[in-house]
Structures are given as C-alpha cells and as structure tokens.
Amino acid sequence: YRKLKADPQKVEMALVEAGVRCLPADQEVMVLDFDATDMPLHGEQEEGFFHGYYDSYCYLPLYCFCGAVPLWAQLRPAGIDASEGTIEALKKIVPIIRRRFPKVKIIVRSDSGFTREEIMAWCEGQKDIYYLFGIARNPRIEGLLTEAMVRARMRCCLVGISCREFVDSDYRTIQSWSRSRRLLGKAEALANGKSNPRAVITNIPAAGLRGSDGMLLIEGSAASLYENDYCGRGRAENMIKQMTLDLKADRVSSHWMAANQMRLWFAAFAYLLLERLRSVALCGGELATATLGSVRLRLLKVAAAIKLSARRLHVAFCSAFPLQDVFRK
C-alpha cells in the first residue's frame, strides 16, 4: 500500500467550496444551521473524554448545513463547550459564500448551546449577518412570559386545544452579555394542562429583512420568526441523523484523531454526492424526499447478472425491478 498524506486544511475548504457551488443561484437569504452531537467511542481513541450530558466517552463533532447541503464537519474532543470553533468556521464559510453571493443575507441558526456572547457579537459586527439562537429557560425569562402564559391558558380553556402567545422584549444577562438583545418568547398552554414556554434571541429587526428590490424576505414578528424560521432548525438534526445512520459518519475506529477526522470528511463528501443525486436527478419523483438510506437501498442496490465475454461486459438487470424508470433517468 502507498500512504497518501492529506492536507487537512485543503480538504476542509474543499468541502465548503463544493457545498457552496451546490446552493441555488437565486437565493437572497441563506440559513446556516450549526449543531453539535455525540459520537460514542468504544476504544482508546485519542482525545476521548467523558461527556456528562451524553453519559459516555465520545467525540463532539460540529456540523454546519445550508438547507440540505453540508458545509462543515469538524471532529472535536468532548471536553469543550458545544459552540467552540463556531466563529472560526464562520470566518472560513462566509467569505466563500460572499464570493458567489455578494449581496446575500446570512442567518446563523442554532440551539441554546450556541447562545454565546462571542458568537453574537461577531455576527453583529458583520454586514448582513444575523443570528437566531434558542436560549435556555430561567426564572427571569419565565417572568417575562407570565402575562402571555395567562392569556394562553385562558384561550386554551375556551377552545380546548393548545394555544400560543408571543412576547417581543429586550433581554440581557447580568454579567456575560455586553449589551441588551431582542428576545422572542413563546408562551404555550397545552391541552393536557401543562405549559411549554420557549424563547429565542435574535438581531433580526422587527421590520424584517428586505432584499435589494425592497421585497420582504423575512418577516420580523415574534410569531413568524419563531414558527417559520427558528422551528426549521430541526431539519439539520435529521441531516446529521442520515449522515450518521446511513453513511456511518460515526465510525471512528482509528486511534488517531486525524484519521477519524478524515473518515468524517469522507462521510460528508458522500452525503453531498447523494444529496445532489436526490435533489437533481430524483427531483419530482417518488424518491425526491427519501432519506439517503432509502436511496441507497431502493435505487443503488440493484441485483444484476454480469456476463464477461471476449469482447464485451454484459450487465443484465432484473426485469421485475420496481424503479426501472427512475433508474434509467
């Protein structure tokens, strides 16, 4: 065997550049979904630490998706904050996006693990970069939602179904934040009598975001930002699940972390190839919204008989294959 020595920085940037090339050319708003998840370890892997939340020894990779397109897959040890490395990733991703989309507005979206002063301050210091982060509940936030929760419970009692009320307020932590920021709270009374208060932090103005032609791109109301924009964050978790379950991105069987990082990049590039197959070739068909595992199982794993003669290689597919038309396309 001949050893191939990869350049990690070039591989990292190749994934970003390939992903940005796959983004639709007419986009005026791009949402970058950042998320961290666990990657359990079952050996003596380098930089393996115990994580209390996941209750196991694991890695804590950082992912970034724009829609269904992967842009970032960084393997990290578990003994760090979930948001560590986000600013460094943005500093590499944003210039490549700006090269192709000079006027695009970028929204960085994630859960409460990324609501950090450094990340929000960096976004606020950039042009046309906004954030939409969840924030963990605490007594002060619950106090801001008290009146809205009363109204939601009254409506719930009247109509008998879950009801929501929204609050738009300024919020600032006692010590960690350098300034007051916009808090959007959701007070939800469930039909079973329980409450479900939630809140997000954003720098998107109440007037919303408009394009160069003045057209409204993103509504700025609390209800719209929470329900139409922030709740879409769960899609990135489904992408990570597909990369992990269907493409074995969590296979970190090497001792060295650099080798495991390369395995993660392989899975990310494989995801990008299959995502392009699904979005371009399978668009409009019965596999247009299928998971990558379903695409592999139903379209790529096709039984065939192979006959080799002196002059040709003949591949005979099964005439009963149910997706013949899709396969030909």
mmCIF file of C-alpha atoms in Angstrom:
data_model
loop_
_atom_site.group_PDB
_atom_site.id
_atom_site.type_symbol
_atom_site.label_atom_id
_atom_site.label_comp_id
_atom_site.label_asym_id
_atom_site.label_seq_id
_atom_site.Cartn_x
_atom_site.Cartn_y
_atom_site.Cartn_z
ATOM 1 C CA TYR A 1 0.000 0.000 0.000
ATOM 2 C CA ARG A 2 1.071 3.555 -0.687
ATOM 3 C CA LYS A 3 0.283 6.082 2.005
ATOM 4 C CA LEU A 4 -1.489 9.224 0.826
ATOM 5 C CA LYS A 5 -0.880 12.188 3.088
ATOM 6 C CA ALA A 6 -3.833 14.556 3.016
ATOM 7 C CA ASP A 7 -3.724 18.288 3.674
ATOM 8 C CA PRO A 8 -6.473 18.795 6.310
ATOM 9 C CA GLN A 9 -6.933 22.499 5.583
ATOM 10 C CA LYS A 10 -7.408 21.885 1.858
ATOM 11 C CA VAL A 11 -9.853 19.029 2.459
ATOM 12 C CA GLU A 12 -11.775 21.224 4.886
ATOM 13 C CA MET A 13 -12.021 24.078 2.394
ATOM 14 C CA ALA A 14 -12.844 21.699 -0.472
ATOM 15 C CA LEU A 15 -15.992 20.630 1.380
ATOM 16 C CA VAL A 16 -17.042 24.267 1.875
ATOM 17 C CA GLU A 17 -16.370 25.204 -1.750
ATOM 18 C CA ALA A 18 -18.139 22.132 -3.129
ATOM 19 C CA GLY A 19 -21.128 22.773 -0.876
ATOM 20 C CA VAL A 20 -21.409 26.457 -1.810
ATOM 21 C CA ARG A 21 -21.352 25.537 -5.519
ATOM 22 C CA CYS A 22 -24.417 23.364 -4.913
ATOM 23 C CA LEU A 23 -26.515 26.161 -3.407
ATOM 24 C CA PRO A 24 -29.291 27.633 -5.608
ATOM 25 C CA ALA A 25 -28.130 30.703 -7.515
ATOM 26 C CA ASP A 26 -31.285 32.732 -6.799
ATOM 27 C CA GLN A 27 -31.043 32.664 -3.003
ATOM 28 C CA GLU A 28 -31.307 36.024 -1.253
ATOM 29 C CA VAL A 29 -31.330 34.608 2.286
ATOM 30 C CA MET A 30 -29.188 31.703 3.479
ATOM 31 C CA VAL A 31 -29.657 29.958 6.805
ATOM 32 C CA LEU A 32 -26.570 28.275 8.256
ATOM 33 C CA ASP A 33 -27.598 25.610 10.751
ATOM 34 C CA PHE A 34 -24.898 24.788 13.308
ATOM 35 C CA ASP A 35 -25.254 21.803 15.571
ATOM 36 C CA ALA A 36 -23.128 19.530 17.728
ATOM 37 C CA THR A 37 -23.807 15.892 18.507
ATOM 38 C CA ASP A 38 -22.120 12.956 20.199
ATOM 39 C CA MET A 39 -20.017 10.282 18.527
ATOM 40 C CA PRO A 40 -19.598 7.414 21.046
ATOM 41 C CA LEU A 41 -16.172 5.843 21.483
ATOM 42 C CA HIS A 42 -15.578 2.188 22.268
ATOM 43 C CA GLY A 43 -11.799 2.040 22.432
ATOM 44 C CA GLU A 44 -8.675 4.017 23.288
ATOM 45 C CA GLN A 45 -9.171 6.790 20.732
ATOM 46 C CA GLU A 46 -7.060 9.902 21.004
ATOM 47 C CA GLU A 47 -8.747 12.888 22.725
ATOM 48 C CA GLY A 48 -11.603 10.770 24.012
ATOM 49 C CA PHE A 49 -13.332 12.347 27.023
ATOM 50 C CA PHE A 50 -16.395 11.543 29.093
ATOM 51 C CA HIS A 51 -19.389 13.809 28.433
ATOM 52 C CA GLY A 52 -21.908 14.146 31.233
ATOM 53 C CA TYR A 53 -24.893 15.032 29.049
ATOM 54 C CA TYR A 54 -24.443 12.047 26.720
ATOM 55 C CA ASP A 55 -23.231 9.834 29.616
ATOM 56 C CA SER A 56 -20.446 8.248 27.581
ATOM 57 C CA TYR A 57 -16.936 8.684 26.230
ATOM 58 C CA CYS A 58 -17.351 10.377 22.893
ATOM 59 C CA TYR A 59 -16.284 12.959 20.361
ATOM 60 C CA LEU A 60 -18.344 16.134 19.895
ATOM 61 C CA PRO A 61 -18.322 16.962 16.147
ATOM 62 C CA LEU A 62 -19.508 20.334 14.853
ATOM 63 C CA TYR A 63 -21.695 20.389 11.745
ATOM 64 C CA CYS A 64 -22.983 23.174 9.531
ATOM 65 C CA PHE A 65 -25.705 22.723 6.915
ATOM 66 C CA CYS A 66 -27.232 25.194 4.500
ATOM 67 C CA GLY A 67 -30.561 23.607 3.717
ATOM 68 C CA ALA A 68 -29.655 20.003 2.903
ATOM 69 C CA VAL A 69 -26.101 20.841 1.813
ATOM 70 C CA PRO A 70 -23.255 20.077 4.251
ATOM 71 C CA LEU A 71 -20.639 22.818 4.583
ATOM 72 C CA TRP A 72 -18.743 21.888 7.732
ATOM 73 C CA ALA A 73 -17.886 18.658 9.575
ATOM 74 C CA GLN A 74 -15.279 19.156 12.276
ATOM 75 C CA LEU A 75 -14.320 16.418 14.707
ATOM 76 C CA ARG A 76 -13.689 17.737 18.229
ATOM 77 C CA PRO A 77 -12.991 16.257 21.654
ATOM 78 C CA ALA A 78 -15.920 16.130 24.067
ATOM 79 C CA GLY A 79 -14.206 18.124 26.801
ATOM 80 C CA ILE A 80 -15.136 21.504 25.285
ATOM 81 C CA ASP A 81 -18.139 23.802 25.000
ATOM 82 C CA ALA A 82 -20.595 22.773 22.268
ATOM 83 C CA SER A 83 -20.137 26.106 20.450
ATOM 84 C CA GLU A 84 -16.335 26.104 20.382
ATOM 85 C CA GLY A 85 -14.972 26.637 16.867
ATOM 86 C CA THR A 86 -18.146 28.253 15.500
ATOM 87 C CA ILE A 87 -16.567 31.650 14.867
ATOM 88 C CA GLU A 88 -13.545 30.045 13.188
ATOM 89 C CA ALA A 89 -15.900 28.055 10.953
ATOM 90 C CA LEU A 90 -17.921 31.170 10.066
ATOM 91 C CA LYS A 91 -14.742 33.055 9.170
ATOM 92 C CA LYS A 92 -13.998 30.365 6.566
ATOM 93 C CA ILE A 93 -17.528 29.714 5.308
ATOM 94 C CA VAL A 94 -18.807 33.288 4.936
ATOM 95 C CA PRO A 95 -16.073 34.581 2.539
ATOM 96 C CA ILE A 96 -16.663 31.655 0.175
ATOM 97 C CA ILE A 97 -20.416 32.331 0.230
ATOM 98 C CA ARG A 98 -19.804 36.035 -0.359
ATOM 99 C CA ARG A 99 -17.643 35.282 -3.386
ATOM 100 C CA ARG A 100 -20.596 33.681 -5.139
ATOM 101 C CA PHE A 101 -23.433 35.601 -3.461
ATOM 102 C CA PRO A 102 -22.138 39.122 -2.711
ATOM 103 C CA LYS A 103 -25.497 40.523 -1.534
ATOM 104 C CA VAL A 104 -26.980 37.504 0.225
ATOM 105 C CA LYS A 105 -28.228 37.862 3.793
ATOM 106 C CA ILE A 106 -26.964 35.146 6.129
ATOM 107 C CA ILE A 107 -28.800 33.880 9.213
ATOM 108 C CA VAL A 108 -26.843 31.746 11.682
ATOM 109 C CA ARG A 109 -29.279 29.434 13.461
ATOM 110 C CA SER A 110 -28.776 27.005 16.341
ATOM 111 C CA ASP A 111 -29.995 25.910 19.753
ATOM 112 C CA SER A 112 -29.192 27.365 23.169
ATOM 113 C CA GLY A 113 -25.761 25.715 23.243
ATOM 114 C CA PHE A 114 -24.566 28.381 20.784
ATOM 115 C CA THR A 115 -26.034 31.432 22.517
ATOM 116 C CA ARG A 116 -22.639 32.843 23.414
ATOM 117 C CA GLU A 117 -21.550 36.482 23.667
ATOM 118 C CA GLU A 118 -18.585 35.967 21.312
ATOM 119 C CA ILE A 119 -20.682 34.455 18.514
ATOM 120 C CA MET A 120 -23.486 37.023 18.755
ATOM 121 C CA ALA A 121 -21.028 39.932 18.945
ATOM 122 C CA TRP A 122 -19.175 38.634 15.876
ATOM 123 C CA CYS A 123 -22.416 38.409 13.869
ATOM 124 C CA GLU A 124 -23.438 41.902 14.977
ATOM 125 C CA GLY A 125 -20.093 43.257 13.782
ATOM 126 C CA GLN A 126 -20.572 41.891 10.257
ATOM 127 C CA LYS A 127 -22.689 43.227 7.409
ATOM 128 C CA ASP A 128 -25.904 41.323 6.637
ATOM 129 C CA ILE A 129 -25.181 38.508 9.086
ATOM 130 C CA TYR A 130 -27.917 37.734 11.586
ATOM 131 C CA TYR A 131 -28.426 35.097 14.243
ATOM 132 C CA LEU A 132 -31.409 33.186 15.578
ATOM 133 C CA PHE A 133 -30.480 31.174 18.673
ATOM 134 C CA GLY A 134 -32.517 29.389 21.272
ATOM 135 C CA ILE A 135 -31.947 30.355 24.895
ATOM 136 C CA ALA A 136 -32.364 28.165 27.960
ATOM 137 C CA ARG A 137 -35.242 28.969 30.277
ATOM 138 C CA ASN A 138 -34.566 30.685 33.589
ATOM 139 C CA PRO A 139 -36.721 32.495 36.196
ATOM 140 C CA ARG A 140 -36.208 35.903 34.543
ATOM 141 C CA ILE A 141 -37.362 34.676 31.137
ATOM 142 C CA GLU A 142 -40.300 32.848 32.668
ATOM 143 C CA GLY A 143 -41.203 36.095 34.436
ATOM 144 C CA LEU A 144 -41.301 37.925 31.092
ATOM 145 C CA LEU A 145 -43.721 35.281 29.799
ATOM 146 C CA THR A 146 -46.068 35.294 32.805
ATOM 147 C CA GLU A 147 -48.803 37.518 31.351
ATOM 148 C CA ALA A 148 -48.637 35.843 27.954
ATOM 149 C CA MET A 149 -48.914 32.429 29.612
ATOM 150 C CA VAL A 150 -52.070 33.558 31.451
ATOM 151 C CA ARG A 151 -53.636 34.647 28.151
ATOM 152 C CA ALA A 152 -52.636 31.373 26.502
ATOM 153 C CA ARG A 153 -54.200 29.346 29.323
ATOM 154 C CA MET A 154 -57.431 31.345 29.102
ATOM 155 C CA ARG A 155 -57.657 30.702 25.365
ATOM 156 C CA CYS A 156 -56.826 27.034 25.889
ATOM 157 C CA CYS A 157 -59.671 26.684 28.386
ATOM 158 C CA LEU A 158 -62.086 28.307 25.951
ATOM 159 C CA VAL A 159 -61.206 26.367 22.793
ATOM 160 C CA GLY A 160 -59.913 23.110 24.300
ATOM 161 C CA ILE A 161 -56.717 22.915 22.232
ATOM 162 C CA SER A 162 -53.138 24.082 22.698
ATOM 163 C CA CYS A 163 -52.711 27.856 22.327
ATOM 164 C CA ARG A 164 -49.702 30.122 21.912
ATOM 165 C CA GLU A 165 -48.966 33.714 22.799
ATOM 166 C CA PHE A 166 -45.769 35.522 21.827
ATOM 167 C CA VAL A 167 -43.705 38.186 23.579
ATOM 168 C CA ASP A 168 -41.189 40.561 21.988
ATOM 169 C CA SER A 169 -38.882 42.069 24.612
ATOM 170 C CA ASP A 170 -35.353 43.240 25.359
ATOM 171 C CA TYR A 171 -33.197 40.925 27.452
ATOM 172 C CA ARG A 172 -29.707 40.999 28.893
ATOM 173 C CA THR A 173 -27.869 38.661 31.215
ATOM 174 C CA ILE A 174 -26.485 40.026 34.459
ATOM 175 C CA GLN A 175 -22.799 39.523 33.629
ATOM 176 C CA SER A 176 -21.994 37.573 30.460
ATOM 177 C CA TRP A 177 -23.550 39.790 27.763
ATOM 178 C CA SER A 178 -22.150 43.135 26.700
ATOM 179 C CA ARG A 179 -25.493 44.562 25.593
ATOM 180 C CA SER A 180 -29.255 44.095 25.590
ATOM 181 C CA ARG A 181 -30.656 41.939 22.797
ATOM 182 C CA ARG A 182 -34.027 41.094 21.296
ATOM 183 C CA LEU A 183 -35.803 38.178 22.977
ATOM 184 C CA LEU A 184 -38.763 36.434 21.367
ATOM 185 C CA GLY A 185 -40.755 34.358 23.834
ATOM 186 C CA LYS A 186 -43.383 31.722 23.173
ATOM 187 C CA ALA A 187 -45.907 31.038 25.942
ATOM 188 C CA GLU A 188 -47.741 27.836 25.049
ATOM 189 C CA ALA A 189 -50.503 26.244 27.087
ATOM 190 C CA LEU A 190 -51.027 22.598 26.157
ATOM 191 C CA ALA A 191 -54.368 20.858 26.112
ATOM 192 C CA ASN A 192 -53.198 18.426 28.804
ATOM 193 C CA GLY A 193 -52.795 21.298 31.273
ATOM 194 C CA LYS A 194 -49.013 21.620 31.014
ATOM 195 C CA SER A 195 -47.022 24.662 29.913
ATOM 196 C CA ASN A 196 -44.323 24.862 27.244
ATOM 197 C CA PRO A 197 -42.513 28.228 27.436
ATOM 198 C CA ARG A 198 -39.658 28.780 24.965
ATOM 199 C CA ALA A 199 -37.503 31.723 23.931
ATOM 200 C CA VAL A 200 -35.037 32.684 21.204
ATOM 201 C CA ILE A 201 -32.521 35.505 20.836
ATOM 202 C CA THR A 202 -32.049 37.344 17.550
ATOM 203 C CA ASN A 203 -30.738 40.539 15.985
ATOM 204 C CA ILE A 204 -33.245 40.420 13.125
ATOM 205 C CA PRO A 205 -35.169 43.713 13.329
ATOM 206 C CA ALA A 206 -38.902 43.851 13.943
ATOM 207 C CA ALA A 207 -39.336 45.285 10.439
ATOM 208 C CA GLY A 208 -37.882 42.088 8.975
ATOM 209 C CA LEU A 209 -35.288 41.636 6.235
ATOM 210 C CA ARG A 210 -35.753 43.082 2.769
ATOM 211 C CA GLY A 211 -33.959 42.420 -0.483
ATOM 212 C CA SER A 212 -32.261 44.937 -2.746
ATOM 213 C CA ASP A 213 -35.582 45.458 -4.569
ATOM 214 C CA GLY A 214 -37.403 46.231 -1.312
ATOM 215 C CA MET A 215 -39.270 42.929 -1.230
ATOM 216 C CA LEU A 216 -39.823 41.453 2.242
ATOM 217 C CA LEU A 217 -37.701 38.315 2.605
ATOM 218 C CA ILE A 218 -38.095 37.502 6.310
ATOM 219 C CA GLU A 219 -40.956 38.752 8.488
ATOM 220 C CA GLY A 220 -39.775 40.276 11.747
ATOM 221 C CA SER A 221 -42.700 39.487 14.029
ATOM 222 C CA ALA A 222 -42.102 37.219 17.009
ATOM 223 C CA ALA A 223 -44.618 34.596 15.859
ATOM 224 C CA SER A 224 -43.222 34.406 12.324
ATOM 225 C CA LEU A 225 -39.568 34.277 13.364
ATOM 226 C CA TYR A 226 -40.224 31.527 15.868
ATOM 227 C CA GLU A 227 -42.659 29.344 13.926
ATOM 228 C CA ASN A 228 -41.480 29.864 10.348
ATOM 229 C CA ASP A 229 -37.754 30.372 10.850
ATOM 230 C CA TYR A 230 -36.445 29.023 14.142
ATOM 231 C CA CYS A 231 -38.509 25.819 14.195
ATOM 232 C CA GLY A 232 -36.934 24.781 10.898
ATOM 233 C CA ARG A 233 -33.733 24.148 12.827
ATOM 234 C CA GLY A 234 -34.840 20.565 13.440
ATOM 235 C CA ARG A 235 -34.174 19.752 9.806
ATOM 236 C CA ALA A 236 -30.423 19.938 10.378
ATOM 237 C CA GLU A 237 -30.746 17.275 13.065
ATOM 238 C CA ASN A 238 -32.365 14.995 10.503
ATOM 239 C CA MET A 239 -29.456 15.598 8.118
ATOM 240 C CA ILE A 240 -26.967 14.648 10.821
ATOM 241 C CA LYS A 241 -29.026 11.549 11.573
ATOM 242 C CA GLN A 242 -28.878 10.499 7.919
ATOM 243 C CA MET A 243 -25.130 11.075 7.761
ATOM 244 C CA THR A 244 -24.667 9.010 10.915
ATOM 245 C CA LEU A 245 -27.073 6.135 10.312
ATOM 246 C CA ASP A 246 -26.925 5.834 6.516
ATOM 247 C CA LEU A 247 -23.303 6.788 5.809
ATOM 248 C CA LYS A 248 -21.619 5.613 9.039
ATOM 249 C CA ALA A 249 -20.214 9.042 9.898
ATOM 250 C CA ASP A 250 -19.819 7.873 13.486
ATOM 251 C CA ARG A 251 -17.284 5.197 12.573
ATOM 252 C CA VAL A 252 -14.227 6.403 14.481
ATOM 253 C CA SER A 253 -12.363 3.131 14.826
ATOM 254 C CA SER A 254 -8.867 4.602 14.335
ATOM 255 C CA HIS A 255 -6.733 5.514 17.325
ATOM 256 C CA TRP A 256 -5.579 8.849 15.927
ATOM 257 C CA MET A 257 -7.997 11.747 15.823
ATOM 258 C CA ALA A 258 -6.639 12.950 12.445
ATOM 259 C CA ALA A 259 -7.599 9.621 10.859
ATOM 260 C CA ASN A 260 -11.076 9.766 12.387
ATOM 261 C CA GLN A 261 -11.458 13.325 11.099
ATOM 262 C CA MET A 262 -10.689 12.040 7.604
ATOM 263 C CA ARG A 263 -13.382 9.383 7.985
ATOM 264 C CA LEU A 264 -15.862 12.106 8.947
ATOM 265 C CA TRP A 265 -14.928 14.126 5.866
ATOM 266 C CA PHE A 266 -15.408 11.060 3.670
ATOM 267 C CA ALA A 267 -18.921 10.691 5.079
ATOM 268 C CA ALA A 268 -19.606 14.403 4.469
ATOM 269 C CA PHE A 269 -18.491 14.197 0.820
ATOM 270 C CA ALA A 270 -20.544 11.020 0.344
ATOM 271 C CA TYR A 271 -23.541 12.838 1.796
ATOM 272 C CA LEU A 272 -23.005 15.726 -0.619
ATOM 273 C CA LEU A 273 -22.885 13.353 -3.621
ATOM 274 C CA LEU A 274 -26.062 11.527 -2.604
ATOM 275 C CA GLU A 275 -27.795 14.793 -1.753
ATOM 276 C CA ARG A 276 -27.060 16.070 -5.265
ATOM 277 C CA LEU A 277 -28.415 12.835 -6.707
ATOM 278 C CA ARG A 278 -31.587 13.269 -4.676
ATOM 279 C CA SER A 279 -32.019 16.996 -5.385
ATOM 280 C CA VAL A 280 -31.166 16.994 -9.106
ATOM 281 C CA ALA A 281 -31.736 13.582 -10.694
ATOM 282 C CA LEU A 282 -34.558 12.420 -8.410
ATOM 283 C CA CYS A 283 -36.355 15.772 -8.202
ATOM 284 C CA GLY A 284 -40.106 15.394 -8.698
ATOM 285 C CA GLY A 285 -40.088 11.608 -8.356
ATOM 286 C CA GLU A 286 -41.055 9.221 -5.603
ATOM 287 C CA LEU A 287 -37.538 9.375 -4.105
ATOM 288 C CA ALA A 288 -37.329 13.184 -4.096
ATOM 289 C CA THR A 289 -37.840 13.330 -0.327
ATOM 290 C CA ALA A 290 -36.429 9.913 0.562
ATOM 291 C CA THR A 291 -33.650 9.544 3.090
ATOM 292 C CA LEU A 292 -30.193 8.718 1.815
ATOM 293 C CA GLY A 293 -30.562 5.223 3.228
ATOM 294 C CA SER A 294 -33.724 4.710 1.157
ATOM 295 C CA VAL A 295 -31.961 5.997 -1.974
ATOM 296 C CA ARG A 296 -29.137 3.514 -1.441
ATOM 297 C CA LEU A 297 -31.460 0.615 -0.658
ATOM 298 C CA ARG A 298 -34.076 1.162 -3.375
ATOM 299 C CA LEU A 299 -32.048 2.710 -6.202
ATOM 300 C CA LEU A 300 -28.370 1.809 -5.901
ATOM 301 C CA LYS A 301 -28.552 -1.733 -4.515
ATOM 302 C CA VAL A 302 -29.891 -3.319 -7.696
ATOM 303 C CA ALA A 303 -29.423 -7.031 -8.416
ATOM 304 C CA ALA A 304 -27.744 -7.794 -11.744
ATOM 305 C CA ALA A 305 -26.181 -10.721 -13.582
ATOM 306 C CA ILE A 306 -22.775 -9.958 -15.106
ATOM 307 C CA LYS A 307 -21.509 -11.870 -18.139
ATOM 308 C CA LEU A 308 -17.994 -11.341 -19.444
ATOM 309 C CA SER A 309 -17.159 -12.400 -22.983
ATOM 310 C CA ALA A 310 -14.089 -11.819 -25.112
ATOM 311 C CA ARG A 311 -15.355 -8.508 -26.468
ATOM 312 C CA ARG A 312 -17.881 -7.075 -24.037
ATOM 313 C CA LEU A 313 -19.130 -6.909 -20.471
ATOM 314 C CA HIS A 314 -22.870 -7.543 -20.336
ATOM 315 C CA VAL A 315 -24.861 -6.433 -17.273
ATOM 316 C CA ALA A 316 -28.399 -7.811 -17.104
ATOM 317 C CA PHE A 317 -30.730 -6.144 -14.605
ATOM 318 C CA CYS A 318 -33.800 -7.812 -13.171
ATOM 319 C CA SER A 319 -36.881 -7.125 -15.318
ATOM 320 C CA ALA A 320 -39.034 -7.011 -12.170
ATOM 321 C CA PHE A 321 -37.082 -4.126 -10.629
ATOM 322 C CA PRO A 322 -39.852 -1.712 -9.496
ATOM 323 C CA LEU A 323 -37.874 1.521 -10.012
ATOM 324 C CA GLN A 324 -36.743 0.900 -13.599
ATOM 325 C CA ASP A 325 -37.914 4.293 -14.871
ATOM 326 C CA VAL A 326 -36.202 6.144 -12.024
ATOM 327 C CA PHE A 327 -33.011 4.155 -12.546
ATOM 328 C CA ARG A 328 -32.956 4.956 -16.283
ATOM 329 C CA LYS A 329 -33.483 8.643 -15.568
#
